[in-house]
mmCIF file of C-alpha atoms and ligand atoms in Angstrom:
data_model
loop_
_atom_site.group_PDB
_atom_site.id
_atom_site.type_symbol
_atom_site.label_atom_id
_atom_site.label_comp_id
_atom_site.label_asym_id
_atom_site.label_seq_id
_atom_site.Cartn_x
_atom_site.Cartn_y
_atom_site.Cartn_z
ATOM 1 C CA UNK A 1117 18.688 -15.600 215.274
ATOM 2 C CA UNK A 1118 15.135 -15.744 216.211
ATOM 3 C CA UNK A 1119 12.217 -15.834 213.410
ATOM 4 C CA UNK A 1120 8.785 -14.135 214.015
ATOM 5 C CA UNK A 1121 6.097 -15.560 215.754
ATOM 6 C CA UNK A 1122 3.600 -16.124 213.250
ATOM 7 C CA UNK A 1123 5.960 -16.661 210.204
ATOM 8 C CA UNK A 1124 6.788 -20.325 210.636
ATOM 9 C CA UNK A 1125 3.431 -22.806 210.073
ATOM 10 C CA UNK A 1126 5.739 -25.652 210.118
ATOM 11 C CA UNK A 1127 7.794 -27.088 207.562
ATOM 12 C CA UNK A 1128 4.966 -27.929 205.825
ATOM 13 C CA UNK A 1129 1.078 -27.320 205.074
ATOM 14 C CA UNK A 1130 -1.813 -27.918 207.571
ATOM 15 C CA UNK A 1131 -3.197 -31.455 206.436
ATOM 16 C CA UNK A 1132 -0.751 -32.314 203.598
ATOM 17 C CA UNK A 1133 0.674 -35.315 203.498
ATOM 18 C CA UNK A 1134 3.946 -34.380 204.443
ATOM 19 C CA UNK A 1135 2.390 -32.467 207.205
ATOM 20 C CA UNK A 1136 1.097 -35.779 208.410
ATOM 21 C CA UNK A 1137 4.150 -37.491 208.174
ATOM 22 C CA UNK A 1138 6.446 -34.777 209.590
ATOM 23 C CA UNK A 1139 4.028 -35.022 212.697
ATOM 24 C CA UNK A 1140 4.154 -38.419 212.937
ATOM 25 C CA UNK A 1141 8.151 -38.020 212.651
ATOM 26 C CA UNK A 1142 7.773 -35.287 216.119
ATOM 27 C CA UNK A 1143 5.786 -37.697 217.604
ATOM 28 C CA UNK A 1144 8.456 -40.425 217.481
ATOM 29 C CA UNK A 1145 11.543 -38.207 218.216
ATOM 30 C CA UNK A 1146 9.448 -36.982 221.230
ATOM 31 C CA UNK A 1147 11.414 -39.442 224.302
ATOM 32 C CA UNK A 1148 14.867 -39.010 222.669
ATOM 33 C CA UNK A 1149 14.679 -35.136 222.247
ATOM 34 C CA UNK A 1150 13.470 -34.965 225.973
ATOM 35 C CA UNK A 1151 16.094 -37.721 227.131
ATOM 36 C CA UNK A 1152 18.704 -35.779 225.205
ATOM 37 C CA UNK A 1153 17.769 -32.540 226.266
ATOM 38 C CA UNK A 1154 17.516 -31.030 222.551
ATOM 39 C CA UNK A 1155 14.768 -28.677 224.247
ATOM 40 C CA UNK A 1156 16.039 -25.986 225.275
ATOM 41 C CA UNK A 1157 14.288 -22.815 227.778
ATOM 42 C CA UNK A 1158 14.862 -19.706 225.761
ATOM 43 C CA UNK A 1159 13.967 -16.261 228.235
ATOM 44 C CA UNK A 1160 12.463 -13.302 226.818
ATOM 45 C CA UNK A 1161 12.551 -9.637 229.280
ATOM 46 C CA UNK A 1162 9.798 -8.321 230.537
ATOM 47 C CA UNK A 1163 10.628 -4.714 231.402
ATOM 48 C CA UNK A 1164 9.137 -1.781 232.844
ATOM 49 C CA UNK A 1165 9.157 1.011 230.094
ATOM 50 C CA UNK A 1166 9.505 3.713 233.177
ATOM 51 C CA UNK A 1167 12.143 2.774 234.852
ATOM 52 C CA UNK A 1168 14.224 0.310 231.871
ATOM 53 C CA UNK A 1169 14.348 -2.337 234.667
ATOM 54 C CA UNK A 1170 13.966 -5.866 233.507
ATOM 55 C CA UNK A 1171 11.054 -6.854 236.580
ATOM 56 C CA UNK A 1172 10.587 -10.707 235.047
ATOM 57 C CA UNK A 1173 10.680 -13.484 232.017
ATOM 58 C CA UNK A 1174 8.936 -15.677 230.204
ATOM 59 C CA UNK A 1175 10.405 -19.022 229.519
ATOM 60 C CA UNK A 1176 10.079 -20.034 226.035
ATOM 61 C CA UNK A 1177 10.453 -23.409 224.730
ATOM 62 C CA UNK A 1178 12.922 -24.348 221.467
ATOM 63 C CA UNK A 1179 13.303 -27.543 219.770
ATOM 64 C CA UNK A 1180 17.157 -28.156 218.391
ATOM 65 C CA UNK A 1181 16.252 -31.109 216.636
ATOM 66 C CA UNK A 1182 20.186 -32.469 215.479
ATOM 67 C CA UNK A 1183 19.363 -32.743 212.085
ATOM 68 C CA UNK A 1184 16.281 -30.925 211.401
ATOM 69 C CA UNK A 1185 17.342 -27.527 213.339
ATOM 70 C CA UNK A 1186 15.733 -25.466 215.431
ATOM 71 C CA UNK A 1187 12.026 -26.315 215.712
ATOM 72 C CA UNK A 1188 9.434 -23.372 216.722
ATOM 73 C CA UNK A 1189 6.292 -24.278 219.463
ATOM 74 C CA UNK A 1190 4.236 -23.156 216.570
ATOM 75 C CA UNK A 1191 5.066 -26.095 214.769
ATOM 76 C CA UNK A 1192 4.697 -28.748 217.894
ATOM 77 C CA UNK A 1193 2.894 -27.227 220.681
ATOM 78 C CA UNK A 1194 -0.254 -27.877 218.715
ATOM 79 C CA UNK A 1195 0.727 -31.764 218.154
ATOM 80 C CA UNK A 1196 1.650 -32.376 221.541
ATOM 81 C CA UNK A 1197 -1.593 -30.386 222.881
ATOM 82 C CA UNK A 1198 -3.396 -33.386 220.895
ATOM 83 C CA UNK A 1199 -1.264 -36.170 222.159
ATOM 84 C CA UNK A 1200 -0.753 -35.137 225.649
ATOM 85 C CA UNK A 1201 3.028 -34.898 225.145
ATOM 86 C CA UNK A 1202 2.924 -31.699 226.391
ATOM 87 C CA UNK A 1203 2.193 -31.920 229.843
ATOM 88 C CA UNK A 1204 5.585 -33.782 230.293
ATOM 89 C CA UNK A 1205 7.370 -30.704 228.164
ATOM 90 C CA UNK A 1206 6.015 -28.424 230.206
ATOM 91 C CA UNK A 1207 7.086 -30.099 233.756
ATOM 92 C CA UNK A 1208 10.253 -30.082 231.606
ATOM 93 C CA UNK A 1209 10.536 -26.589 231.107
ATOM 94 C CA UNK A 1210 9.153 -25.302 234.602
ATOM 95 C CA UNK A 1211 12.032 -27.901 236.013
ATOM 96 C CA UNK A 1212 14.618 -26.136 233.537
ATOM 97 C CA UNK A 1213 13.455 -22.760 235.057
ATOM 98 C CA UNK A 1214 14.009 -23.797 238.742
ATOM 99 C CA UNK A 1215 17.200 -24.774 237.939
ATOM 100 C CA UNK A 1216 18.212 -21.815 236.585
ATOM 101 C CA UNK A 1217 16.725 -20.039 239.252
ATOM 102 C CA UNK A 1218 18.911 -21.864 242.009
ATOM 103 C CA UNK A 1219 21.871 -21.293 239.562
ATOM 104 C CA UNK A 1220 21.093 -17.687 240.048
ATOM 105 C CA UNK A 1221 20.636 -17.237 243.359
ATOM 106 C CA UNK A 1222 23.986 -19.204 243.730
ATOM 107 C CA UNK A 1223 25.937 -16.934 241.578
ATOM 108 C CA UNK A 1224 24.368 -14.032 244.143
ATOM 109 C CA UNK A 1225 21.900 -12.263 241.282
ATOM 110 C CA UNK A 1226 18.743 -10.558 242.116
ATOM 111 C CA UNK A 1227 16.159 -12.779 241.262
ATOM 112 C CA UNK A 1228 13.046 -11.724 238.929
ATOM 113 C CA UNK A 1229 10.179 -13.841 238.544
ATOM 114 C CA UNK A 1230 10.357 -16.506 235.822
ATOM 115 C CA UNK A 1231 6.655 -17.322 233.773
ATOM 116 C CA UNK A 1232 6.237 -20.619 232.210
ATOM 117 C CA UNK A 1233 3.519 -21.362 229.630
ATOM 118 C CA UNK A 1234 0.971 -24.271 231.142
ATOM 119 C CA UNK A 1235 -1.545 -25.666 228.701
ATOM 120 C CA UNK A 1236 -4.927 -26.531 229.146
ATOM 121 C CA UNK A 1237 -4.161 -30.160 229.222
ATOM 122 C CA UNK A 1238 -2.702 -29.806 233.178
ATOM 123 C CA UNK A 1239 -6.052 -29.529 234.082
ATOM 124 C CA UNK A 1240 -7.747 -32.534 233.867
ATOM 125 C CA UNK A 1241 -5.112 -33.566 236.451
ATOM 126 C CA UNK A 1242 -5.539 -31.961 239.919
ATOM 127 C CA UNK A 1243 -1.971 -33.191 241.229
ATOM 128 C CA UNK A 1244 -0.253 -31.488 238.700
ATOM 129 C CA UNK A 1245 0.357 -28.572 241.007
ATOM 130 C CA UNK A 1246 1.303 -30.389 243.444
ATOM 131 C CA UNK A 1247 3.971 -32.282 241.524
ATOM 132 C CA UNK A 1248 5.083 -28.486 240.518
ATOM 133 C CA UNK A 1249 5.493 -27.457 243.992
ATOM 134 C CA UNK A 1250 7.605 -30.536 244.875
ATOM 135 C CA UNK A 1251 9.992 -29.827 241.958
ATOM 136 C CA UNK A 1252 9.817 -26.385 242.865
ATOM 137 C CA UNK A 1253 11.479 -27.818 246.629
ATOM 138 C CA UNK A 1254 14.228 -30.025 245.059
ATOM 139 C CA UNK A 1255 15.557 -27.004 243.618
ATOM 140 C CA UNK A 1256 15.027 -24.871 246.959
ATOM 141 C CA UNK A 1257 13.481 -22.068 244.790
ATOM 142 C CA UNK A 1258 10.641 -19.692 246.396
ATOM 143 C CA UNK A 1259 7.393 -20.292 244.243
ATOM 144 C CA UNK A 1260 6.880 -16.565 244.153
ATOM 145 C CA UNK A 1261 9.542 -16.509 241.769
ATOM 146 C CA UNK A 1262 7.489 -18.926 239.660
ATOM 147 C CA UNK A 1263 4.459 -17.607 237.445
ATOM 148 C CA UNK A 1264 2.038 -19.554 235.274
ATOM 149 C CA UNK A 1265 0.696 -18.373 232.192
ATOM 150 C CA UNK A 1266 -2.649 -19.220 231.155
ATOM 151 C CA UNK A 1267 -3.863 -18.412 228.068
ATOM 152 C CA UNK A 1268 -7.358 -17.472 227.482
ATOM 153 C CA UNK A 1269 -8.780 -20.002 225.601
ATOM 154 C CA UNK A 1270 -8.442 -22.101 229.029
ATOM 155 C CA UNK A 1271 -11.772 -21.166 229.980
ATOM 156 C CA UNK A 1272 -13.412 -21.979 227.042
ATOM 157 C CA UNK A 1273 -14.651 -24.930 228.213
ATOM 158 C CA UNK A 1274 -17.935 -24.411 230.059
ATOM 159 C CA UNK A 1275 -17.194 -26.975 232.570
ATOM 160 C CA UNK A 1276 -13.183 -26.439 233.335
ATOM 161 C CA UNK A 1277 -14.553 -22.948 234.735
ATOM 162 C CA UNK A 1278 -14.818 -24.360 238.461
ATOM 163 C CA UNK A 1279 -11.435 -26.320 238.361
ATOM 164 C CA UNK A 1280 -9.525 -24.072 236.829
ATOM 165 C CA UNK A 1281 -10.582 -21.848 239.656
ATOM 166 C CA UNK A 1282 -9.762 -24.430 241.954
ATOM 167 C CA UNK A 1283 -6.739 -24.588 240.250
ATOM 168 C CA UNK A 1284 -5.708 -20.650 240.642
ATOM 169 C CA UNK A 1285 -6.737 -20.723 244.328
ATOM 170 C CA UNK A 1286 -4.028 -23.756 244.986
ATOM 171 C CA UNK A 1287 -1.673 -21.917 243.003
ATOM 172 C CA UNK A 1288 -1.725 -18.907 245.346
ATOM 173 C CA UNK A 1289 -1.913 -21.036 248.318
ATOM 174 C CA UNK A 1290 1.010 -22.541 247.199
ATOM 175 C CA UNK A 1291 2.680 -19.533 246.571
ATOM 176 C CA UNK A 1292 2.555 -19.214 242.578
ATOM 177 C CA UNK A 1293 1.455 -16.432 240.591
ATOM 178 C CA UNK A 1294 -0.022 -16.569 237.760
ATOM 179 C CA UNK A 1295 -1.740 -14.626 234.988
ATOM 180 C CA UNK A 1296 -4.019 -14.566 231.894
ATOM 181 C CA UNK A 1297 -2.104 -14.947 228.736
ATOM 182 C CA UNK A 1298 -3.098 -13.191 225.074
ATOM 183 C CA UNK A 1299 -5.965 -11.570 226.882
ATOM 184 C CA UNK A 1300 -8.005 -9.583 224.075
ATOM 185 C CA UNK A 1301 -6.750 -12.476 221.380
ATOM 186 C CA UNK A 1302 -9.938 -14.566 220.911
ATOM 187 C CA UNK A 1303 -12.807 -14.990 223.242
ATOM 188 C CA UNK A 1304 -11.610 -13.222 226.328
ATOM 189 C CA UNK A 1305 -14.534 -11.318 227.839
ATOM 190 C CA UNK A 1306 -13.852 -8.661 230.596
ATOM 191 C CA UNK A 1307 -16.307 -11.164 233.122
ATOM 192 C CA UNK A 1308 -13.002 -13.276 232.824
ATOM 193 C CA UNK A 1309 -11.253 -10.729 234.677
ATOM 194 C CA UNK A 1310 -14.241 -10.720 238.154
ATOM 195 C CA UNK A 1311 -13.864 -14.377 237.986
ATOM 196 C CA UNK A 1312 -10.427 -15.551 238.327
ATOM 197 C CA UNK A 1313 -8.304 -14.242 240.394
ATOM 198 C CA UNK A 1314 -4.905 -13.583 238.298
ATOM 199 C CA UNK A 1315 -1.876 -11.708 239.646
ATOM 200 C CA UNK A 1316 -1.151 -10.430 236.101
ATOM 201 C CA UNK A 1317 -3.096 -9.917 232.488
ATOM 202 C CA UNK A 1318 -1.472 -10.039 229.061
ATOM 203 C CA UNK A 1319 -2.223 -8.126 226.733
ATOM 204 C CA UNK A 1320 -2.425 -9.261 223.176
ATOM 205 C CA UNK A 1321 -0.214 -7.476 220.671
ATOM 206 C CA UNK A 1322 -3.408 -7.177 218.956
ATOM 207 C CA UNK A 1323 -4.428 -3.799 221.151
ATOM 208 C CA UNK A 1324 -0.613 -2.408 220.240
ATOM 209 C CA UNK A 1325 -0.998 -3.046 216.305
ATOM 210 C CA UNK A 1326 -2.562 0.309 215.349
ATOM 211 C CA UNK A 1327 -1.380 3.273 218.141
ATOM 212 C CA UNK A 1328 -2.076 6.007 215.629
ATOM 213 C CA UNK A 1329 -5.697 5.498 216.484
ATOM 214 C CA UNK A 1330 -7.046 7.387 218.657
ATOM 215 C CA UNK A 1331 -9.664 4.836 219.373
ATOM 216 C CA UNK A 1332 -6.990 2.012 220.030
ATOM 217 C CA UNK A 1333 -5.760 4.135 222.506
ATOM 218 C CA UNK A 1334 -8.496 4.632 224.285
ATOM 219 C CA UNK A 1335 -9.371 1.091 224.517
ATOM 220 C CA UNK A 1336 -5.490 0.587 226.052
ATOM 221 C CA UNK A 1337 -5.970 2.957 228.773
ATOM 222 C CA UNK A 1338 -9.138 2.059 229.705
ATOM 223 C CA UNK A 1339 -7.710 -1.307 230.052
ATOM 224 C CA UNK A 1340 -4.671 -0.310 232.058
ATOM 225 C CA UNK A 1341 -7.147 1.801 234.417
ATOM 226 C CA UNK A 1342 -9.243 -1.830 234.522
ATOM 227 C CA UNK A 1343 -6.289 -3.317 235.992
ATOM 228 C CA UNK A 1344 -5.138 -1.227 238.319
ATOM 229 C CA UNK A 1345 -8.453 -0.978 239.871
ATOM 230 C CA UNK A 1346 -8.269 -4.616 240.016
ATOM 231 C CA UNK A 1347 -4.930 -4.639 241.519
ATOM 232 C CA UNK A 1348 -3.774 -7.034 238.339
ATOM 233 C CA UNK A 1349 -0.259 -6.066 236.824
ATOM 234 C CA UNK A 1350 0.045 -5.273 233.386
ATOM 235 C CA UNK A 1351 2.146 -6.811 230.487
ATOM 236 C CA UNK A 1352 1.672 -5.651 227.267
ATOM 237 C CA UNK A 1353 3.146 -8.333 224.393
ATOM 238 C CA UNK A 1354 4.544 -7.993 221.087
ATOM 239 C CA UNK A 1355 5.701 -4.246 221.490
ATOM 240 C CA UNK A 1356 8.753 -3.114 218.812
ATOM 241 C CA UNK A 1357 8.479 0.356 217.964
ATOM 242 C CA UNK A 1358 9.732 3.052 220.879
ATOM 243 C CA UNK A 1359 6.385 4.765 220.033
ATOM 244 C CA UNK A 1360 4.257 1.635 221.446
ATOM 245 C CA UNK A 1361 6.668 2.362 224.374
ATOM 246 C CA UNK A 1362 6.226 6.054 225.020
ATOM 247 C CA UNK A 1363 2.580 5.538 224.900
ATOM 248 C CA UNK A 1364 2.648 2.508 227.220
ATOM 249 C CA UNK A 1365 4.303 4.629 229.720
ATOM 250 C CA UNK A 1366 2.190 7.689 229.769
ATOM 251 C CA UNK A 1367 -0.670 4.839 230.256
ATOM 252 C CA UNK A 1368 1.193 3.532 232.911
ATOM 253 C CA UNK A 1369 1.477 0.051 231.979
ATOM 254 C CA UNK A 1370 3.794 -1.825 234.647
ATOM 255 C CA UNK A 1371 5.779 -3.818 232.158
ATOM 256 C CA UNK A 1372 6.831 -4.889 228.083
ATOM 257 C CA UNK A 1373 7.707 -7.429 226.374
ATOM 258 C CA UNK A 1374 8.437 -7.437 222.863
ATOM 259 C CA UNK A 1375 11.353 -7.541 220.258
ATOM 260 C CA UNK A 1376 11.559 -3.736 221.105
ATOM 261 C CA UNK A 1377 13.930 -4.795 224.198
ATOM 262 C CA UNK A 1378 15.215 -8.495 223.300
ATOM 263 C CA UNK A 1379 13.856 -11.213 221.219
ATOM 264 C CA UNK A 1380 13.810 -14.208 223.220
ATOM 265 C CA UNK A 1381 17.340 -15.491 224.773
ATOM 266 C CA UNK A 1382 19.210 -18.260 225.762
ATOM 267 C CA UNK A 1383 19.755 -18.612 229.057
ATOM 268 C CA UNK A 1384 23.599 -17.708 229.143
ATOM 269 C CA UNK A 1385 22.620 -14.533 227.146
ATOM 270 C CA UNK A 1386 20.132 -13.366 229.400
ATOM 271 C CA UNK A 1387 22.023 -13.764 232.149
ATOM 272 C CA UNK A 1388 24.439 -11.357 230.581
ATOM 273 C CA UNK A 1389 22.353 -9.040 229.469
ATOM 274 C CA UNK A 1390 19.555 -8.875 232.136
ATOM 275 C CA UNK A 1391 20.638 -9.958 235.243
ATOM 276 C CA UNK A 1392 22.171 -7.958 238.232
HETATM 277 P P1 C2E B 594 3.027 -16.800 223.841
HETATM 278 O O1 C2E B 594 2.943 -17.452 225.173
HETATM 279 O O2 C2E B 594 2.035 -15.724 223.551
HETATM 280 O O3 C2E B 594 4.518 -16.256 223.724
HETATM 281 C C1 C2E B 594 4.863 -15.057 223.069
HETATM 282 C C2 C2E B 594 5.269 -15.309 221.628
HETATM 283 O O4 C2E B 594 5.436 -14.063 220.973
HETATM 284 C C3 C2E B 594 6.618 -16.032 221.518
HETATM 285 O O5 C2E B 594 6.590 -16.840 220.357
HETATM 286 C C4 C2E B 594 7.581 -14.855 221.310
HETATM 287 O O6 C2E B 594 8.772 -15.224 220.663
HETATM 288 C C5 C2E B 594 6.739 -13.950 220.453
HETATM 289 N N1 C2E B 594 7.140 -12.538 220.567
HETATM 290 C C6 C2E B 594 7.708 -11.908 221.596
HETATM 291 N N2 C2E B 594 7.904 -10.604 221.349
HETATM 292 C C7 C2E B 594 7.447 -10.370 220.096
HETATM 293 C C8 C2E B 594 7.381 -9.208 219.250
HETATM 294 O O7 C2E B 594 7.784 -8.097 219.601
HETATM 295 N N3 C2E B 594 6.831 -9.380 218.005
HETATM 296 C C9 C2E B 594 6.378 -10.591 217.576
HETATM 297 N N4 C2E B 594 5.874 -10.662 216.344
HETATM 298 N N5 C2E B 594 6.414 -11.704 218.350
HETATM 299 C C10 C2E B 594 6.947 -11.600 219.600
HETATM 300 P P2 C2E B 594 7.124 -18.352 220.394
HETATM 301 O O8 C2E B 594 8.302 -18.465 221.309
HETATM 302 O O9 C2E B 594 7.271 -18.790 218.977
HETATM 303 O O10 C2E B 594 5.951 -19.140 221.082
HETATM 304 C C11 C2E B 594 4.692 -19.250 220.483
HETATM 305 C C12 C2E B 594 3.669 -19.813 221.441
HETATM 306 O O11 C2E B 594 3.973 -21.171 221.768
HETATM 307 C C13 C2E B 594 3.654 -19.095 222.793
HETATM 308 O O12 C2E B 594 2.903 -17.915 222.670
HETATM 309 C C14 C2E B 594 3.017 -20.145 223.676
HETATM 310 O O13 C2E B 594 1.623 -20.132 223.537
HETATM 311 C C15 C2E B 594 3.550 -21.428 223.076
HETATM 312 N N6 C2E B 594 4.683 -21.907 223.889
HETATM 313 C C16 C2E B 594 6.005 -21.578 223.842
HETATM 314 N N7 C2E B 594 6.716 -22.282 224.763
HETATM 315 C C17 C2E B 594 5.817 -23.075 225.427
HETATM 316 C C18 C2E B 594 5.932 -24.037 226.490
HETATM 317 O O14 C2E B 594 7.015 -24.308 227.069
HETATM 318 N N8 C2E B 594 4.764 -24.661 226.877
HETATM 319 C C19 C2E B 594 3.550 -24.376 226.296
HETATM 320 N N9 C2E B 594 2.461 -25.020 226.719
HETATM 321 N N10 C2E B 594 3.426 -23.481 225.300
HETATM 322 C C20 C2E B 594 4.537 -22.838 224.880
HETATM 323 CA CA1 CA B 595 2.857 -16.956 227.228
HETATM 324 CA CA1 CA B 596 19.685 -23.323 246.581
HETATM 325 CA CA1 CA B 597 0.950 -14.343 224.882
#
């Protein structure tokens, strides 16, 4: 079963010494665990609340380490933002996900888009999309069924403005969606939103913590007005009470994801459970 985001830190405390060493440890398991496949692509729904329809997924990276268990991204994803390790995970994981999408269309499903998180690190190499797009071949799969989540602290960086720009431009030429992940987190700011040119925005669970204010309310529709005026889709993350969905709906937001409809999956199991 799947823990909560948020209530692993790791096996151990930030900057202890067994912190240190346990990283060190992830570090050198790294080749094996990628060799051996002990990643795995969990998929988590993203439905629309009006009609129940699952319209996409986001692909969700776990770590089965053989003797160690199941590792959570909270735990590495930091580590290997450091050491550049995750750039390879995450060509890993977007290969994984055109696999499964070939698989799919194989078996004769109806295909829904498939999100994979990129980090920031992909952008201080301008092939990387390219290398995407060739993988993306291999496997026959259309890119539209292939989105790219960035989160928001992406654009922190004064001077990664213009290529990740660039970036988003060669996406769409080369047929990729993509959209702005944990929007509302940290240090979005709406001028985010008139400068890059996303096909989707998530929204923090953050907005979704407190619905019995009228206030946070407010601030969600305006929001989901925001969007559609900007022709960007909505996902709202983190929903699990059927009263963060009823409200979602009347506010029209296009689509949820959140323990509320599935905690994220295996592959196998979503395929059973939210595939035509
Ligand atoms: P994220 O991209 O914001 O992904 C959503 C996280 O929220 C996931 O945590 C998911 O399990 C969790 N979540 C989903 N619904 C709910 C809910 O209703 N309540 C609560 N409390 N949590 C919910 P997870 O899988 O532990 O991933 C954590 C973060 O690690 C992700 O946050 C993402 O930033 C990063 N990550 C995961 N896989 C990858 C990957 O393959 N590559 C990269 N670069 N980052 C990844
Ligand atoms: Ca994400
Ligand atoms: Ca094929
Ligand atoms: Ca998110």
């Amino acid at each position: 079963s799947e823990k909560k985001a948020g209530e692993d830190c790791g096996f151990y405390d930030e900057g202890s010494a067994e912190r240190l060493k346990w990283e060190e440890e992830m570090n050198e398991m790294f080749e094996d665990s990628l060799s051996g496949h002990d990643f795995q692509v969990f998929l988590q729904p993203k439905v629309s609340p009006k009609s129940g329809e699952t319209k996409g997924a986001e692909a969700l990276v776990r770590w089965h380490h053989p003797q160690k268990g199941v590792i959570y991204p909270s735990d590495f994803i930091p580590l290997f933002e450091r050491n550049g390790n995750i750039c390879r995970l995450d060509v890993y994981v977007f290969e994984k996900v055109c696999a499964l999408l070939e698989k799919w269309e194989d078996m004769g499903k109806k295909l829904i888009p498939i999100s994979v998180n990129l980090s920031r690190q992909h952008f201080s190499q301008p092939e990387f999309l390219e290398e995407l797009s060739v993988i993306a071949g291999r496997y026959g799969v259309r890119t539209d069924m292939l989105e790219f989540e960035l989160t928001e602290s992406i654009f922190l960086e004064e001077n990664q403005i213009d290529i990740v720009k660039e970036s988003i431009r060669q996406m769409h030429k080369l047929g990729f969606r993509c959209s702005l992940d944990d929007f509302g987190s940290g240090f979005s700011s709406l001028g985010l939103l008139k400068e890059f040119d996303v096909d989707a925005l998530k929204l923090d669970r953050i907005f979704f913590q407190d619905m019995h204010s009228e206030k946070a309310r407010d601030v969600i529709a305006c929001l989901m007005e925001l969007a559609k005026k900007l022709d960007v889709k909505t996902v709202a993350e983190g929903i699990e009470e059927q009263e963060q969905v009823e409200y979602l709906r009347m506010a029209d937001c296009d689509m949820i994801q959140g323990y509320i409809y599935s905690r994220p999956v295996p592959a196998d199991v979503f395929e059973e459970r939210f595939l035509r």
